[in-house]
Tab-separated table of C-alpha atoms in Angstrom:
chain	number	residue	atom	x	y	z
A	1059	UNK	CA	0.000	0.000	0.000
A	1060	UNK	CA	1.458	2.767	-1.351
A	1061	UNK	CA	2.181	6.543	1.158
A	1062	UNK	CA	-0.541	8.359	-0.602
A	1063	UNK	CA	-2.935	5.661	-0.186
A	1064	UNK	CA	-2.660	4.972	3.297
A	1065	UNK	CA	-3.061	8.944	3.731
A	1066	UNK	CA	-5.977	8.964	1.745
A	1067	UNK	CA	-8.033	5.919	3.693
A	1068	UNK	CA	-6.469	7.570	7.218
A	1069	UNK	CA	-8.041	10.873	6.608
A	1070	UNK	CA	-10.856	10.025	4.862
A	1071	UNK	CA	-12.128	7.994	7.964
A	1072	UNK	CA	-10.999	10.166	10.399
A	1073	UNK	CA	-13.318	12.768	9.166
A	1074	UNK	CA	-16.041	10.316	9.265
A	1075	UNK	CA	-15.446	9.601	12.934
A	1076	UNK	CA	-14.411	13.394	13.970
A	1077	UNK	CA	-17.668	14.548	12.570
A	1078	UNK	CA	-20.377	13.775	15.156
A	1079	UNK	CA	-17.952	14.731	17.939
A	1080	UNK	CA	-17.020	18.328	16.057
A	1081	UNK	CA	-21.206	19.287	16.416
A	1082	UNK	CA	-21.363	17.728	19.802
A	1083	UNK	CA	-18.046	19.200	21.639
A	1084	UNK	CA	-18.819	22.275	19.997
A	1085	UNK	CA	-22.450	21.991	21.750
A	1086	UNK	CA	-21.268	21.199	24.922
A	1087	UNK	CA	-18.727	24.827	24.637
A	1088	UNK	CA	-21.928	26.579	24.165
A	1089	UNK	CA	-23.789	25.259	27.062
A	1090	UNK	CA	-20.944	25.187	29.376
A	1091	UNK	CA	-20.393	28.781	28.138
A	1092	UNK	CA	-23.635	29.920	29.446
A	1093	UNK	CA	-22.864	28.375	32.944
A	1094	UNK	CA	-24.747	25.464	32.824
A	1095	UNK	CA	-22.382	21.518	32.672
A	1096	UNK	CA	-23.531	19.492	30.029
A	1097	UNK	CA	-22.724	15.870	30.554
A	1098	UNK	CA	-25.813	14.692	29.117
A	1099	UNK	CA	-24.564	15.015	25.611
A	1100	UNK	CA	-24.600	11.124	25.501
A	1101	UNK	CA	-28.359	11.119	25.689
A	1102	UNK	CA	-29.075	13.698	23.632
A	1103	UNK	CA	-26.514	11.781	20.763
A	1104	UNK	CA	-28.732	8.564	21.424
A	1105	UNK	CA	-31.880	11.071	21.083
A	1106	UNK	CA	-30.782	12.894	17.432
A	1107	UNK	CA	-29.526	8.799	16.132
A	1108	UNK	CA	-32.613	7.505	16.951
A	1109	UNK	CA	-35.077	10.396	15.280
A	1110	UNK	CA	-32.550	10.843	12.127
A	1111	UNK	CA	-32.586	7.129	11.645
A	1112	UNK	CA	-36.540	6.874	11.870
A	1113	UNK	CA	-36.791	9.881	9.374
A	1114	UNK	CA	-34.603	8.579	6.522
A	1115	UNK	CA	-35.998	5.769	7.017
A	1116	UNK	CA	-39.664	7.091	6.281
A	1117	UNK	CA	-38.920	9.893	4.063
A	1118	UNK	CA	-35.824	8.340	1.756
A	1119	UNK	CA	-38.669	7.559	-0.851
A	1120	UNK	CA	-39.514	10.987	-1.000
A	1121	UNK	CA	-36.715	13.005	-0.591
A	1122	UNK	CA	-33.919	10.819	-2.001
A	1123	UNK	CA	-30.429	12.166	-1.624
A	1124	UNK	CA	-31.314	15.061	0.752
A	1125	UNK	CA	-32.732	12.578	3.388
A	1126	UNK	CA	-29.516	12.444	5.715
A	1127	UNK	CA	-29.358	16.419	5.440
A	1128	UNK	CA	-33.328	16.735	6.777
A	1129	UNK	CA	-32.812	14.187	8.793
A	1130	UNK	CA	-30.281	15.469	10.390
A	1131	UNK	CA	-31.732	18.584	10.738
A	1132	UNK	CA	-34.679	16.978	12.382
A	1133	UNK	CA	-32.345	15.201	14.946
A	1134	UNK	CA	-31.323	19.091	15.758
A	1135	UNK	CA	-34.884	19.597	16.454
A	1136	UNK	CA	-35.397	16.404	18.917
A	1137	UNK	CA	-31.954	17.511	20.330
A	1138	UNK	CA	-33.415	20.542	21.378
A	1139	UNK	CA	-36.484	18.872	22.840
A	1140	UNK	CA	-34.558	16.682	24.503
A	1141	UNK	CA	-32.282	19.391	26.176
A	1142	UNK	CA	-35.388	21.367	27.612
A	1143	UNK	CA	-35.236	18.694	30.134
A	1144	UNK	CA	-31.861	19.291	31.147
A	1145	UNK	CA	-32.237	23.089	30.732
A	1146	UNK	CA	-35.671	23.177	32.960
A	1147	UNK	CA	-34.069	21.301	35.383
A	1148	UNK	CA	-30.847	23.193	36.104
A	1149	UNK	CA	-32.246	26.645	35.499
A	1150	UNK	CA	-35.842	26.830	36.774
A	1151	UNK	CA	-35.214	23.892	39.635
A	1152	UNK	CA	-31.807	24.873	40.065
A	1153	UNK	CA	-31.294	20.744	40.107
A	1154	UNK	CA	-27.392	19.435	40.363
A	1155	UNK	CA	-26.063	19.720	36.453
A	1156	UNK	CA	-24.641	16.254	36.784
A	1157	UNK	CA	-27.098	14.761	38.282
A	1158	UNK	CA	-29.596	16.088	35.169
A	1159	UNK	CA	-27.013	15.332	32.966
A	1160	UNK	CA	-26.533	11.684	33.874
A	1161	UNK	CA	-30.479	11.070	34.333
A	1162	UNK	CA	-30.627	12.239	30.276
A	1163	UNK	CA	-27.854	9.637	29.475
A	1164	UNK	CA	-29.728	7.196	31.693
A	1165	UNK	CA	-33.489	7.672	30.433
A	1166	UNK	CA	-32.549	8.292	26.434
A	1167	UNK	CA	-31.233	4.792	25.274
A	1168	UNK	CA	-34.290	3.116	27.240
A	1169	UNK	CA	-36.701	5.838	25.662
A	1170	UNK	CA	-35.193	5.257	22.458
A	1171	UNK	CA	-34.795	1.284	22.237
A	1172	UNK	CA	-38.532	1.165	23.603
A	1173	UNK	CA	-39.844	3.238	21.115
A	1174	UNK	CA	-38.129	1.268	18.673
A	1175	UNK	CA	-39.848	-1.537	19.550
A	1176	UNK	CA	-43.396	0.022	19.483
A	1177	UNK	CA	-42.190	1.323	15.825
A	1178	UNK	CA	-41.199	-1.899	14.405
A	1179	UNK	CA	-41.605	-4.602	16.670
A	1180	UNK	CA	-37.958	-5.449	17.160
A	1181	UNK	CA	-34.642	-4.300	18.859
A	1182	UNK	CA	-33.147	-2.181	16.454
A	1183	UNK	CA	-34.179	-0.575	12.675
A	1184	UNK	CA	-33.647	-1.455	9.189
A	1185	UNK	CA	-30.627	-0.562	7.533
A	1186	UNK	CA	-31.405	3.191	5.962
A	1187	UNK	CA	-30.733	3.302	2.377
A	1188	UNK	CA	-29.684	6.933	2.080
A	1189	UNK	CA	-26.739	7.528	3.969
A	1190	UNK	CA	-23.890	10.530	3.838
A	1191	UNK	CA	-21.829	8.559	1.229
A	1192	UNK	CA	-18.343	9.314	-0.160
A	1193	UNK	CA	-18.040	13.328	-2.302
A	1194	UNK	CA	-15.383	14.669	-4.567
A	1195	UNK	CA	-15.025	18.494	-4.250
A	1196	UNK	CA	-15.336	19.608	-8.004
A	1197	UNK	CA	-12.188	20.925	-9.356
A	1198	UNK	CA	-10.126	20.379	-5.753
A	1199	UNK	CA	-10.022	16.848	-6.303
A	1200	UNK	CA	-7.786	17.273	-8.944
A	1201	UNK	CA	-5.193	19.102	-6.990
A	1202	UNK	CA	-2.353	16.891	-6.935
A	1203	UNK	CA	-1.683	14.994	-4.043
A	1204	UNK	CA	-3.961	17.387	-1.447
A	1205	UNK	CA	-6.861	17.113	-3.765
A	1206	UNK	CA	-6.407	13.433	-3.261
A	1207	UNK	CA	-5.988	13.155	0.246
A	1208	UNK	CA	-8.758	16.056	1.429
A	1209	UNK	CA	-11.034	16.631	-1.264
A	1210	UNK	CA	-11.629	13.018	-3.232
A	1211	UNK	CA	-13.975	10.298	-1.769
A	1212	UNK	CA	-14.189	12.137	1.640
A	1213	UNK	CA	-17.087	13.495	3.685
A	1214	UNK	CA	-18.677	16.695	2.859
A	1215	UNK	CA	-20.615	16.809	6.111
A	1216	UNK	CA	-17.017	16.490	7.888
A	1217	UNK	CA	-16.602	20.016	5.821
A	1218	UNK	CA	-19.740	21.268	7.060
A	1219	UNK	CA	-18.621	20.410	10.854
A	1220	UNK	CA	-15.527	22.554	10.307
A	1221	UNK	CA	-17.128	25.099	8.997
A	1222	UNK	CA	-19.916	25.360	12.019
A	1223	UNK	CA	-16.788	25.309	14.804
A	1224	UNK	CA	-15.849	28.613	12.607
A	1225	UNK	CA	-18.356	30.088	12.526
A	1226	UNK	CA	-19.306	29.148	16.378
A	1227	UNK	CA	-15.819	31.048	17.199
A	1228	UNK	CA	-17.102	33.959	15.408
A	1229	UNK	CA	-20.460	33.964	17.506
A	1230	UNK	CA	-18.785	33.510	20.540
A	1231	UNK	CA	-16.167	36.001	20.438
A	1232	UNK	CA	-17.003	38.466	17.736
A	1233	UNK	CA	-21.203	39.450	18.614
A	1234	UNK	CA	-23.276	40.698	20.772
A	1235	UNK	CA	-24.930	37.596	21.761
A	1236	UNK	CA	-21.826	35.430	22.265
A	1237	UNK	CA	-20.516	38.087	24.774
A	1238	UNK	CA	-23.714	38.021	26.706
A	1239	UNK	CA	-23.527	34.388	26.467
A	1240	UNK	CA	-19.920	34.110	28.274
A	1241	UNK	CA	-20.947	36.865	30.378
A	1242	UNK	CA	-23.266	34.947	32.062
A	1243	UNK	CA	-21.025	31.851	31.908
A	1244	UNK	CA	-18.404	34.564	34.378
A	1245	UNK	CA	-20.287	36.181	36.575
A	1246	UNK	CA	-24.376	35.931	36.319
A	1247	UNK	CA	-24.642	38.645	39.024
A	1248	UNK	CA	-22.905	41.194	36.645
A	1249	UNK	CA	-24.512	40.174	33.886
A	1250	UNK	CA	-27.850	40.547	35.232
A	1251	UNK	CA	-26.766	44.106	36.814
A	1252	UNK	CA	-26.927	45.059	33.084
A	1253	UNK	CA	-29.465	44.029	31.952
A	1254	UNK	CA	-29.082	40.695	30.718
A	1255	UNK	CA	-31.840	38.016	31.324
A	1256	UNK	CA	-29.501	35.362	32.788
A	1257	UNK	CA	-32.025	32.518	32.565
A	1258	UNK	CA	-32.800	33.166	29.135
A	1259	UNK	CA	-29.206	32.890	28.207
A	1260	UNK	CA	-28.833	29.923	29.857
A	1261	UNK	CA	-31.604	28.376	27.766
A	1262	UNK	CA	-30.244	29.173	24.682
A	1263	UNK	CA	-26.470	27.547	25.450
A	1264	UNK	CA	-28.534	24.383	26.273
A	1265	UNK	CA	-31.122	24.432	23.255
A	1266	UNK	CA	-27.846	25.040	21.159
A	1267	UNK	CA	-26.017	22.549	22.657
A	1268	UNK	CA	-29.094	19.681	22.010
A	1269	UNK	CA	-29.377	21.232	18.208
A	1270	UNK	CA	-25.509	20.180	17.862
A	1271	UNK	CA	-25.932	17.024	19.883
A	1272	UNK	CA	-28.860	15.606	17.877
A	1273	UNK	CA	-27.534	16.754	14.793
A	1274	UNK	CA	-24.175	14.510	15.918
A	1275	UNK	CA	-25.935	11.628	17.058
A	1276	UNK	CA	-27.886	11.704	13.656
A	1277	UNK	CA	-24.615	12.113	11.733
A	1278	UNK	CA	-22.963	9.129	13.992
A	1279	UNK	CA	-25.933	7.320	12.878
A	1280	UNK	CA	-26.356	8.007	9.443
A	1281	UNK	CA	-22.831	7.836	8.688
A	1282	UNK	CA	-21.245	4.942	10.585
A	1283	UNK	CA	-23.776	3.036	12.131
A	1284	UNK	CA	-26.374	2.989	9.269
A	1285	UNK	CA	-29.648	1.862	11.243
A	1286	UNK	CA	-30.344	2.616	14.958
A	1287	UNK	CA	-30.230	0.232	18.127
A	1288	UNK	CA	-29.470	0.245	21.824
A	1289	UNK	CA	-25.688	0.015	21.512
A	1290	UNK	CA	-25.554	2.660	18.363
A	1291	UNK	CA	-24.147	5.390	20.433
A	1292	UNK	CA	-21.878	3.625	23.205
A	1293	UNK	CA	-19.298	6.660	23.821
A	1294	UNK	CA	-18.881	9.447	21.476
A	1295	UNK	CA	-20.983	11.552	23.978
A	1296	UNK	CA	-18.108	11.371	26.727
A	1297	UNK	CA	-15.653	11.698	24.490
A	1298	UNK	CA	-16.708	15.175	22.813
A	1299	UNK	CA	-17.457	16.459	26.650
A	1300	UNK	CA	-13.529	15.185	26.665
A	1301	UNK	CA	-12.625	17.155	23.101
A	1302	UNK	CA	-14.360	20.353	24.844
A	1303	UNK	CA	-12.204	19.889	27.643
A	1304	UNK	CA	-8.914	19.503	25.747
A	1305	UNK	CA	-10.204	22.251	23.279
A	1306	UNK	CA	-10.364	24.756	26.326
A	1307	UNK	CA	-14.172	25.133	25.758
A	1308	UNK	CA	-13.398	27.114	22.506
A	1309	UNK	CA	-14.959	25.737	19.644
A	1310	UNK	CA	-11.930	26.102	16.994
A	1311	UNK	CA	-10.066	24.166	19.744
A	1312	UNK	CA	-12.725	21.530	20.121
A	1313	UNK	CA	-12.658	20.941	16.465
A	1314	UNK	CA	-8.995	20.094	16.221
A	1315	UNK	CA	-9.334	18.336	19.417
A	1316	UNK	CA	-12.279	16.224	17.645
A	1317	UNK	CA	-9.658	15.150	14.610
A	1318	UNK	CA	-7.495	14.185	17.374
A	1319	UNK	CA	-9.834	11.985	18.862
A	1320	UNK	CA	-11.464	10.644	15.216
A	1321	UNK	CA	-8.117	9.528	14.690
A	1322	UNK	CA	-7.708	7.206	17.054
A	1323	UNK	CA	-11.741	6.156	16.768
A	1324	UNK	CA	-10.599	5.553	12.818
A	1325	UNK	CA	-7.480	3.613	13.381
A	1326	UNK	CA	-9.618	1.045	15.027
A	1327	UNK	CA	-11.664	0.332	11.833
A	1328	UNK	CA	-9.007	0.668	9.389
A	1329	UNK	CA	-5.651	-0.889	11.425
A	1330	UNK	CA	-6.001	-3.944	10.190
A	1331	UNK	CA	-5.347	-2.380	6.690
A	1332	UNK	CA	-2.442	-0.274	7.613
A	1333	UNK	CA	0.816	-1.909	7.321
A	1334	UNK	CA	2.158	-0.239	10.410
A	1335	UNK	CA	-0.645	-1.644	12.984
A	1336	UNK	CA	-2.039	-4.654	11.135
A	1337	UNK	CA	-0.133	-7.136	13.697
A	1338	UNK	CA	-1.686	-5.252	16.369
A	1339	UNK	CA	-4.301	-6.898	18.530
A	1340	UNK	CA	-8.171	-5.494	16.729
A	1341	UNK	CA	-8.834	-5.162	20.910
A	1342	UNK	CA	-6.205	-2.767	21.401
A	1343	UNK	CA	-7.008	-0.448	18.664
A	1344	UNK	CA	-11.002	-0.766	19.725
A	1345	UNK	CA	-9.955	0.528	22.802
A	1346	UNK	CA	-7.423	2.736	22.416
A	1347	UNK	CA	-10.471	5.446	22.018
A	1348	UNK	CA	-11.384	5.484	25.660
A	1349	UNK	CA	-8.031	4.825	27.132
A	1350	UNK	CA	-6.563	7.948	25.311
A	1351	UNK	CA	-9.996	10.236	26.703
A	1352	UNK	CA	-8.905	8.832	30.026
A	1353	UNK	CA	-5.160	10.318	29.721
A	1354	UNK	CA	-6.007	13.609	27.734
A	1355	UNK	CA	-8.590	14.231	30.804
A	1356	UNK	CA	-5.997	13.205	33.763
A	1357	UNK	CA	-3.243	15.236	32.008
A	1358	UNK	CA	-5.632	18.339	30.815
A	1359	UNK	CA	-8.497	18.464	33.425
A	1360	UNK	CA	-6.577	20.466	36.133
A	1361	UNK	CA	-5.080	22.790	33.746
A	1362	UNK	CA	-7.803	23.695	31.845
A	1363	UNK	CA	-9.875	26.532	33.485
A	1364	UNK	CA	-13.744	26.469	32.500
A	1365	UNK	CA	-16.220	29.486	32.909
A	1366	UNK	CA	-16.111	30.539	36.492
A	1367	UNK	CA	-19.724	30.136	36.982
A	1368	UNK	CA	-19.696	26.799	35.032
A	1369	UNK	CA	-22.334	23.977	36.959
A	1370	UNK	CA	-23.550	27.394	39.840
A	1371	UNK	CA	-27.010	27.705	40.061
A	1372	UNK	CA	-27.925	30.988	39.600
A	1373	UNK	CA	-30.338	32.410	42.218
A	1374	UNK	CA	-31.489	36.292	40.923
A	1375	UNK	CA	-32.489	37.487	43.933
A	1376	UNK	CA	-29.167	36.901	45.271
């Protein structure tokens, strides 16, 4: 297998794994940016699979090569419905943020694999038969050697998820409504003092963050897993809670720290057909994944420094 080659298959599936974590990580930055901790992004994942899954599979008649794009879209939309729950409970019952967090990933893969059942009478889905496929970027994919490493047979949705985490950056940093949003993430007393309706902020850094979460879980599903069951999304929640970490809770940063991560998620699909890791165990590789978000945490965690208000309950009269 030739250098190019090996590039080629290496990138191309990393962007296929990075994807769902890019929209999700860059999710969890917004909510955590508004103050409120986020660790339900698992659930909400399992939530956006299991609607974008039951969409293309209802619609692909109809809509034909735009089904994974709506259906995405639509896991967005059950994201957000989803997050309410989470958002209601840390902002108007000023409930512990991980405790909400983990009752989400508790109650959505039960939710979800029951109303599978009551769908179709079984444990899991059919296969869809519109799924994000391979795309050549006209006219970059004949760039010697980077059009045929980036832009031939790769992902355009990966594209798309780099392109959001840009223009998140710009939202956050660069308007009006991204500096409210971190202002209240700092110091909710101050924020309030001028003016700013703290709980409303709040709200919007979770319905974002369940808009990005569904729309990962749908990509995840649409993308890799192809059809939706209980053990469709086992993990990529954590792990983009772990990419916002060790992206500092900026979204550029949890973008690159995504790659990292859909790297090693690739290599153990793909290692048996790289020279260089074919004679390792398929075990290691498959969980290499989770042992890596277990070292970038224990070596990253303590220096990285969240919003001060992150997980607080805000209290106005206070």
């Amino acid at each position: 297998m030739s250098l190019m080659t090996i590039l080629s298959l290496l990138v191309s599936s990393m962007l296929i794994y990075a994807t769902p974590l890019i929209l999700t990580s860059i999710g969890g930055t917004f909510s955590e940016r508004s103050g409120v901790v986020n660790v339900g992004l698992e659930g909400i994942m399992v939530m956006g699979a299991f609607s974008g899954i039951v969409f293309n599979l209802g619609f692909s008649e109809t809509l034909g090569n735009a089904t994974p794009w709506v259906a995405t879209f639509v896991g967005g939309l059950v994201g957000i419905l989803f997050s309410l729950i989470h958002a209601v409970a840390t902002v108007n019952f000023r409930a512990d943020h991980i405790v909400s967090g983990t009752v989400l990933n508790l109650m959505a893969p039960a939710l979800a694999v029951f109303l599978v059942k009551v769908f179709y009478g079984k444990g899991q889905t059919d296969n869809i038969a519109e799924a994000f496929g391979k795309f050549d970027f006209p006219g970059l994919a004949q760039i010697p050697v980077i059009g045929d490493i980036f832009f031939k047979g790769t992902s355009l949705v990966a594209y798309v998820a780099i392109l959001i985490s840009f223009i998140s950056w710009y939202i956050l940093y660069k308007t009006k409504f991204g500096l409210r949003l971190r202002s209240v993430g700092e110091h909710p007393q101050a924020a309030d003092t001028l003016g700013i309706n703290v709980y409303r902020m709040k709200y919007y850094g979770v319905m974002i963050s369940g808009f990005l979460g569904g729309m990962g879980g749908a990509v995840y599903a649409q993308s890799i897993s192809v059809n939706f069951a209980g053990t469709t999304i086992l993990g990529p929640g954590f792990i983009a809670l772990a990419a916002m970490i060790f992206g500092k809770w900026n979204p550029v940063g949890a973008m690159l720290s995504s790659l990292f991560f859909g790297v090693s998620q690739s290599l153990a699909v793909i290692g048996n057909q790289l020279p260089f890791l074919s004679k390792i165990p398929t075990v290691y590789l498959q969980i290499a994944p989770y042992v890596l978000t277990i070292i970038v945490l224990a070596a990253f965690f303590g220096q990285a420094v969240g919003p001060k208000a992150g997980g607080k309950n805000y209290i106005k009269s206070k």
